[in-house]
Tab-separated table of C-alpha atoms in Angstrom:
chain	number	residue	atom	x	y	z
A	1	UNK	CA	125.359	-71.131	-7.561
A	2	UNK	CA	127.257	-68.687	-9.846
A	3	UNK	CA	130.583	-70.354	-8.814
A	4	UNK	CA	131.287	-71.714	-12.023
A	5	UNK	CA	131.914	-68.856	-13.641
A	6	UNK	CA	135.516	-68.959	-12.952
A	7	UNK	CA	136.289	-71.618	-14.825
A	8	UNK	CA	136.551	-69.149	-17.826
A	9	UNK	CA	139.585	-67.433	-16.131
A	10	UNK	CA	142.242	-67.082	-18.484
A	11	UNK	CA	145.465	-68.887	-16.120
A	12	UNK	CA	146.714	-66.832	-13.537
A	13	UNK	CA	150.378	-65.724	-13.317
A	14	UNK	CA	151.929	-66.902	-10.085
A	15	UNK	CA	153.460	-64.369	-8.074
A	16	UNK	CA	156.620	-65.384	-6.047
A	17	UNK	CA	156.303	-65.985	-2.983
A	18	UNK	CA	157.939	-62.726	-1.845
A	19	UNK	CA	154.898	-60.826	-2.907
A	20	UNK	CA	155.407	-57.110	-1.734
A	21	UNK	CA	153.054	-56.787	1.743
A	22	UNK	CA	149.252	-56.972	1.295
A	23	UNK	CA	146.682	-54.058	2.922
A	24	UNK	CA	143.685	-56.508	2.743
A	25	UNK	CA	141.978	-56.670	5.459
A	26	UNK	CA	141.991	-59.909	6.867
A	27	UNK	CA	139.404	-61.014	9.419
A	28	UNK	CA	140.300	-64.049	12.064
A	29	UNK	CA	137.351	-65.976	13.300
A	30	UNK	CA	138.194	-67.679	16.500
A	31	UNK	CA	136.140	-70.166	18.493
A	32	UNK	CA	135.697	-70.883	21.928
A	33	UNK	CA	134.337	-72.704	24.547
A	34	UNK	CA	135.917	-72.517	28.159
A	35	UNK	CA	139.407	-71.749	26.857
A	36	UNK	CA	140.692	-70.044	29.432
A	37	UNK	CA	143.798	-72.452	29.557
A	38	UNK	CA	144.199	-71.491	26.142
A	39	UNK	CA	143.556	-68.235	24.924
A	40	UNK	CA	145.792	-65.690	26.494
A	41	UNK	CA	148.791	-67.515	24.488
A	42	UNK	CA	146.287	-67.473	21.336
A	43	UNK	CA	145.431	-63.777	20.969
A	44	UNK	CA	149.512	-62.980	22.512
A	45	UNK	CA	150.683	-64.515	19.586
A	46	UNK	CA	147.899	-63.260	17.070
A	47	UNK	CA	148.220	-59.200	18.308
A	48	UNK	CA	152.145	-60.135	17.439
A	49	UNK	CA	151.483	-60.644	13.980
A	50	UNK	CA	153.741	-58.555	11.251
A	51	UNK	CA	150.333	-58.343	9.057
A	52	UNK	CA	148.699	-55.277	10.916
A	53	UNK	CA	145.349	-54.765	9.224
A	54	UNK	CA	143.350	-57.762	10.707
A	55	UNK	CA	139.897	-57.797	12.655
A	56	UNK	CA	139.306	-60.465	15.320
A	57	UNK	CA	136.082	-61.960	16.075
A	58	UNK	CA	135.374	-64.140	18.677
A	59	UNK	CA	132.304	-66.831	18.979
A	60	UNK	CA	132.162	-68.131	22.038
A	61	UNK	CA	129.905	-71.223	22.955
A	62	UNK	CA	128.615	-70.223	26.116
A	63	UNK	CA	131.947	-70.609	28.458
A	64	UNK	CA	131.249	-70.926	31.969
A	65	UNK	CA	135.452	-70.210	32.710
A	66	UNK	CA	136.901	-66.792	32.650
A	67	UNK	CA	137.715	-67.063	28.414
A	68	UNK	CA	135.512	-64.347	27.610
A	69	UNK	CA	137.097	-61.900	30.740
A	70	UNK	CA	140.469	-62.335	29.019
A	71	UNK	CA	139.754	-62.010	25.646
A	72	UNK	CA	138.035	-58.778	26.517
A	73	UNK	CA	141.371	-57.464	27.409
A	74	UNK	CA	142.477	-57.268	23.625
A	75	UNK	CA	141.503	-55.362	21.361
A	76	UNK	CA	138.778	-57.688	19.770
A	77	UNK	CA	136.384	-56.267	17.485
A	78	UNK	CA	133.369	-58.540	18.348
A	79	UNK	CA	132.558	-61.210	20.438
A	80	UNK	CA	129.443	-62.976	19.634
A	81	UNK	CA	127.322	-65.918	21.391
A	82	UNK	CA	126.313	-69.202	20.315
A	83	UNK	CA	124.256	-72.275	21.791
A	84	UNK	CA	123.283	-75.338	20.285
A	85	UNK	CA	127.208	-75.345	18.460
A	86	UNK	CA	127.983	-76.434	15.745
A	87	UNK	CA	131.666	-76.194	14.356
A	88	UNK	CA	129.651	-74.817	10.808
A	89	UNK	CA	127.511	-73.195	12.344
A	90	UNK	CA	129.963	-71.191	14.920
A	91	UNK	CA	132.234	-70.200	11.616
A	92	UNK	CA	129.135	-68.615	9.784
A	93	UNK	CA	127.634	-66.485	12.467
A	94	UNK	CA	131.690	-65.267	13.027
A	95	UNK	CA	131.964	-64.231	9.382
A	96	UNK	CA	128.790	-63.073	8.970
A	97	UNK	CA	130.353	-60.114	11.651
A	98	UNK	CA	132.897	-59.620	9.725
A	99	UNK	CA	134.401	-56.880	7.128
A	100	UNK	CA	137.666	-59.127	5.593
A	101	UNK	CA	138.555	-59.743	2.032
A	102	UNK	CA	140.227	-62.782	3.757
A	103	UNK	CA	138.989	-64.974	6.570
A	104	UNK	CA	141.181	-66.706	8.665
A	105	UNK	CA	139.749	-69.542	10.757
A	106	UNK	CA	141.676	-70.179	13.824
A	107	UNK	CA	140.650	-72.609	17.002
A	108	UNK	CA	141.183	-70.767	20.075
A	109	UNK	CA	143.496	-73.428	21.522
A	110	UNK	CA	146.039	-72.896	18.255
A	111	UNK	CA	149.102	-70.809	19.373
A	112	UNK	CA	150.103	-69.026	15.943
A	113	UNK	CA	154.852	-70.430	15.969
A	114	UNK	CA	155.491	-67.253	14.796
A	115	UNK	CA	155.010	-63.351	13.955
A	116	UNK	CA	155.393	-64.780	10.337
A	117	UNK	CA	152.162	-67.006	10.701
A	118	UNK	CA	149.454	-64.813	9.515
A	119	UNK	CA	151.620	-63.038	6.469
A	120	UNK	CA	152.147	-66.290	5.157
A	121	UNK	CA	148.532	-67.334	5.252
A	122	UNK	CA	147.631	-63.749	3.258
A	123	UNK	CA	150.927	-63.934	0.892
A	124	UNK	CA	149.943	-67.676	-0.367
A	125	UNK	CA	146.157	-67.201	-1.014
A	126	UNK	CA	147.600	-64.249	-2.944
A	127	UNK	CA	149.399	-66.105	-5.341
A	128	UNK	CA	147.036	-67.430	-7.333
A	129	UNK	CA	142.889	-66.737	-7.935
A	130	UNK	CA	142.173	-70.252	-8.338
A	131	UNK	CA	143.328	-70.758	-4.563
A	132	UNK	CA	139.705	-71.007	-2.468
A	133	UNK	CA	141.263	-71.651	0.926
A	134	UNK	CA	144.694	-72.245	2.061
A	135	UNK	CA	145.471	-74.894	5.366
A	136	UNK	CA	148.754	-74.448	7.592
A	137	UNK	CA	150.697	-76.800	9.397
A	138	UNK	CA	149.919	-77.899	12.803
A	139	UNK	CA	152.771	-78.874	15.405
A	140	UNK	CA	151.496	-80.753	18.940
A	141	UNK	CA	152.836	-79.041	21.862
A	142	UNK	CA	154.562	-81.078	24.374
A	143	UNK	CA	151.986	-82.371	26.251
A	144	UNK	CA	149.773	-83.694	23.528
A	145	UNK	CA	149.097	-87.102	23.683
A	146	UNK	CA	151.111	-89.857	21.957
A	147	UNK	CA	147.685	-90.281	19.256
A	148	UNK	CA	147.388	-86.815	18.741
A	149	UNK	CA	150.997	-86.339	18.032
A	150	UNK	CA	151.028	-88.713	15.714
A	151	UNK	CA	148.046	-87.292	13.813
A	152	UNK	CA	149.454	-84.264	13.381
A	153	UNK	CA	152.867	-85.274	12.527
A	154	UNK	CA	151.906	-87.516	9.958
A	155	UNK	CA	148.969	-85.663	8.629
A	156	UNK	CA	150.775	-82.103	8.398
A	157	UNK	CA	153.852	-82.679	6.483
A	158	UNK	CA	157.140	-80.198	5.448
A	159	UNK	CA	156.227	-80.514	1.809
A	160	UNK	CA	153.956	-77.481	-0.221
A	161	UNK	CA	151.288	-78.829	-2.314
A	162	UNK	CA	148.446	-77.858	-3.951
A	163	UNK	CA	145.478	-80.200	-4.243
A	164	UNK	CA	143.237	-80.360	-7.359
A	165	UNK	CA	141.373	-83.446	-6.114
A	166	UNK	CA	142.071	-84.098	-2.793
A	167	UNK	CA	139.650	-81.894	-0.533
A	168	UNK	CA	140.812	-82.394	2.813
A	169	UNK	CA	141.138	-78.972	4.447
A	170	UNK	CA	141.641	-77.795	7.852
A	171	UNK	CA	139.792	-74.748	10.007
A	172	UNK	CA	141.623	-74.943	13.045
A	173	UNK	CA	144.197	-72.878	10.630
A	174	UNK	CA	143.227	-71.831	7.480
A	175	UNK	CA	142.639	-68.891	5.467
A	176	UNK	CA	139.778	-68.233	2.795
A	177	UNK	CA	138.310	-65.822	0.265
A	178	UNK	CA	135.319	-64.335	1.427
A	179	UNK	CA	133.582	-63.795	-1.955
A	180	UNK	CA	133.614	-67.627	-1.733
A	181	UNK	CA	132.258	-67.961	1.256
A	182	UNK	CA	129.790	-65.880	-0.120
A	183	UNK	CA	128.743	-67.873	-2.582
A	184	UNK	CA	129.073	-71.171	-0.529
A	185	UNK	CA	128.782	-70.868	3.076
A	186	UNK	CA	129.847	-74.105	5.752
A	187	UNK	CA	127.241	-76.552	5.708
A	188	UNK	CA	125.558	-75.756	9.478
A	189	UNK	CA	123.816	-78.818	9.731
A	190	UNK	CA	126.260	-80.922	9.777
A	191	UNK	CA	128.480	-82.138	13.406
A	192	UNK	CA	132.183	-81.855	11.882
A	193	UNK	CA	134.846	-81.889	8.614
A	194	UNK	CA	133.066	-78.873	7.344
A	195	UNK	CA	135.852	-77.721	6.256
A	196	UNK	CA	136.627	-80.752	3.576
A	197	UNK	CA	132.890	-80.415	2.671
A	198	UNK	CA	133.378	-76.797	1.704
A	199	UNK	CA	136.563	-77.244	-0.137
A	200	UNK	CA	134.919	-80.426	-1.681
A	201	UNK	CA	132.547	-77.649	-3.140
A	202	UNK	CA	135.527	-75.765	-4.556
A	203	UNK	CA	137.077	-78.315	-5.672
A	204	UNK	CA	134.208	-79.143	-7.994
A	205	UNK	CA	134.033	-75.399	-9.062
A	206	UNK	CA	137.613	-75.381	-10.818
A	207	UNK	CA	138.837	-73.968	-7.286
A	208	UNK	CA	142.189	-75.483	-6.000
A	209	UNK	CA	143.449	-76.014	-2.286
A	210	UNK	CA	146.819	-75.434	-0.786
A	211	UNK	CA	148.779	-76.903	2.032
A	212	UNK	CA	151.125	-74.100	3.266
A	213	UNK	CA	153.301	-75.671	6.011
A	214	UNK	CA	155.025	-72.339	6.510
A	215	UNK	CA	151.576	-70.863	7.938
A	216	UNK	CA	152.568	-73.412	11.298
A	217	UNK	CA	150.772	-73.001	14.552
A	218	UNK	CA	150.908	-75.489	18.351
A	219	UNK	CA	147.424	-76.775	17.993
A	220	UNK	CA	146.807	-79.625	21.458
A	221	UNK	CA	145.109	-82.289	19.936
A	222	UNK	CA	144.993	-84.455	16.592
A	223	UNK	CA	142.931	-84.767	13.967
A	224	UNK	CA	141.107	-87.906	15.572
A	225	UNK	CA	140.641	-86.385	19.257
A	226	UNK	CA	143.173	-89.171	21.079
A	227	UNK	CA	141.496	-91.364	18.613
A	228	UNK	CA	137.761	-90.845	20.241
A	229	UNK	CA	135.816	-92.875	18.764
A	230	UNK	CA	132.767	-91.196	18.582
A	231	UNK	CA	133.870	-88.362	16.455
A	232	UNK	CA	135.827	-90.903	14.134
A	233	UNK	CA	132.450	-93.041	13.382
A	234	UNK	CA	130.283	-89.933	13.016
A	235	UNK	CA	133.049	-88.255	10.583
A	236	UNK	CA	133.382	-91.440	8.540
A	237	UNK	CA	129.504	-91.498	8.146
A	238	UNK	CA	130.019	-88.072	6.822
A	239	UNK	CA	132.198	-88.793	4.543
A	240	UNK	CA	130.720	-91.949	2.855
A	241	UNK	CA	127.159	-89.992	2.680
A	242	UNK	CA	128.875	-87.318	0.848
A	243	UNK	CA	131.095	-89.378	-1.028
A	244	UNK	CA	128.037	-91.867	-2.520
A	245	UNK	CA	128.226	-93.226	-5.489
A	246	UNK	CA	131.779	-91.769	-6.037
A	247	UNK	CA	134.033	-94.579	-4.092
A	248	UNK	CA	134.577	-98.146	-4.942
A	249	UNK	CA	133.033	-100.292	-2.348
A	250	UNK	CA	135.823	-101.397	0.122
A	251	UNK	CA	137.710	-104.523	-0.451
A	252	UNK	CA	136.651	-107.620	1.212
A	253	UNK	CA	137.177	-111.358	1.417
A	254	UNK	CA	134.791	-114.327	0.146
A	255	UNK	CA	135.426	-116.350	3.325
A	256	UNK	CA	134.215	-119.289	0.702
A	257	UNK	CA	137.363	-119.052	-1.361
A	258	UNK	CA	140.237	-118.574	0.697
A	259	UNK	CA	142.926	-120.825	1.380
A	260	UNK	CA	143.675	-121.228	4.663
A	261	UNK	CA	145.805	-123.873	6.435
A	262	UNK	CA	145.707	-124.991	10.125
A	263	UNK	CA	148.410	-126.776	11.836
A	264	UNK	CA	147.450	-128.631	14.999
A	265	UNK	CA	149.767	-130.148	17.211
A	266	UNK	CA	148.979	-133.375	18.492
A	267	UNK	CA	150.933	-135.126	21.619
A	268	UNK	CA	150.756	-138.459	21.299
């Protein structure tokens, strides 16, 4: 893995964040699987964008709806097939059809708030070379479920930060360098959080993260999937596998030495 070598970089100046517009071209990734409810407000909204020079390839997972007979009404570059999906997996195979300096990963039920969205994506990965991948904010649309909206409103904050440690990262909007990707594609053998593994990877490679709530988009559910339990045990088990021998073993009680006392009432 030659991604160390860019720990030698001299520090980067910081552009402001009214860098003068980038020509990169920037390639969105965008995956689907019977979308059709979805993803005529999803490419609206993208072919809107202020930031002209973008490809867009779409993987679909073998819809049965009528997702791919609408996105073949834009002006998509590529639309290539998948079976046995993986999120990983999906994101690879999308990229690997690809030309972009920049990939942006976007889930085809995301509706981009703004014409702003995918400017702001480009202009913040810009600002500095230590920046692997950049996350935006996600806002639940009105008929998200109460779990789900809480997810995403406590999870995707108004504050800008940039994480040094902390890998969690988002693909259901987020933007990355492709040279990177390169170097360390998504882990395809894995069911989900992909995208923390990979920026886990940067992280360890001098490679910094940043939250860009600016870069905002309507995304339907949360984090947790209206808290589906499934997906939150299997994610977990991710996590502590790939986290082994790095975390303190969780708290817990000796049963033997607590103090506990019972009141019983007694009629008499």
């Amino acid at each position: 893995m030659r991604i160390k070598k860019y720990l030698s970089l001299k520090p980067v100046i910081k552009h402001e964040r009214t860098l003068k517009k980038s020509h990169s071209l920037v390639s969105l990734v965008i995956r689907t699987k019977n979308e059709e409810r979805w993803i005529s407000s999803c490419l609206d909204a993208v072919f809107k964008q202020s930031y002209k020079n973008f490809e867009v390839i779409i993987v679909d997972n073998e819809s049965t709806d009528k997702t791919v007979d609408i996105a073949d009404q834009y002006p998509i570059k590529k639309i290539t097939y998948i079976s046995n999906y993986l999120p990983s997996k999906a994101l690879n195979q999308g990229i690997n059809c690809s030309q972009g300096k920049y990939v942006v990963c976007l889930s085809a039920h995301c509706i981009p708030t703004g014409p702003e969205w995918l400017v702001t994506l480009v202009k913040a990965i810009e600002e500095d070379e230590l920046y692997a991948g950049v996350y935006g904010r996600q806002e639940p649309m009105s008929i998200t479920s109460p779990a789900d909206k809480r997810d995403l409103l406590l999870v995707f904050g108004l504050d800008r930060k940039v994480q040094q440690k902390d890998s969690f990262f988002h693909n259901a909007n987020s933007i990355l360098r492709r040279d990177l990707w390169e170097e360390v594609p998504f882990d395809d053998t894995i069911t989900n959080i992909e995208d923390r593994i990979w920026a886990q990877e940067m992280l360890k490679g001098g490679y910094k993260i940043l939250y860009e709530p600016d870069a905002s988009v309507f995304h339907y559910h949360g984090i947790h999937h209206d808290n589906d339990d499934s997906r939150m045990s299997n994610t977990i088990n991710i996590i502590e596998k790939i986290n082994k021998g790095d975390m303190n073993e969780y708290g817990k009680i000796d049963p033997q030495k607590t103090k506990i006392i019972s009141i019983i009432p007694h009629v008499g």
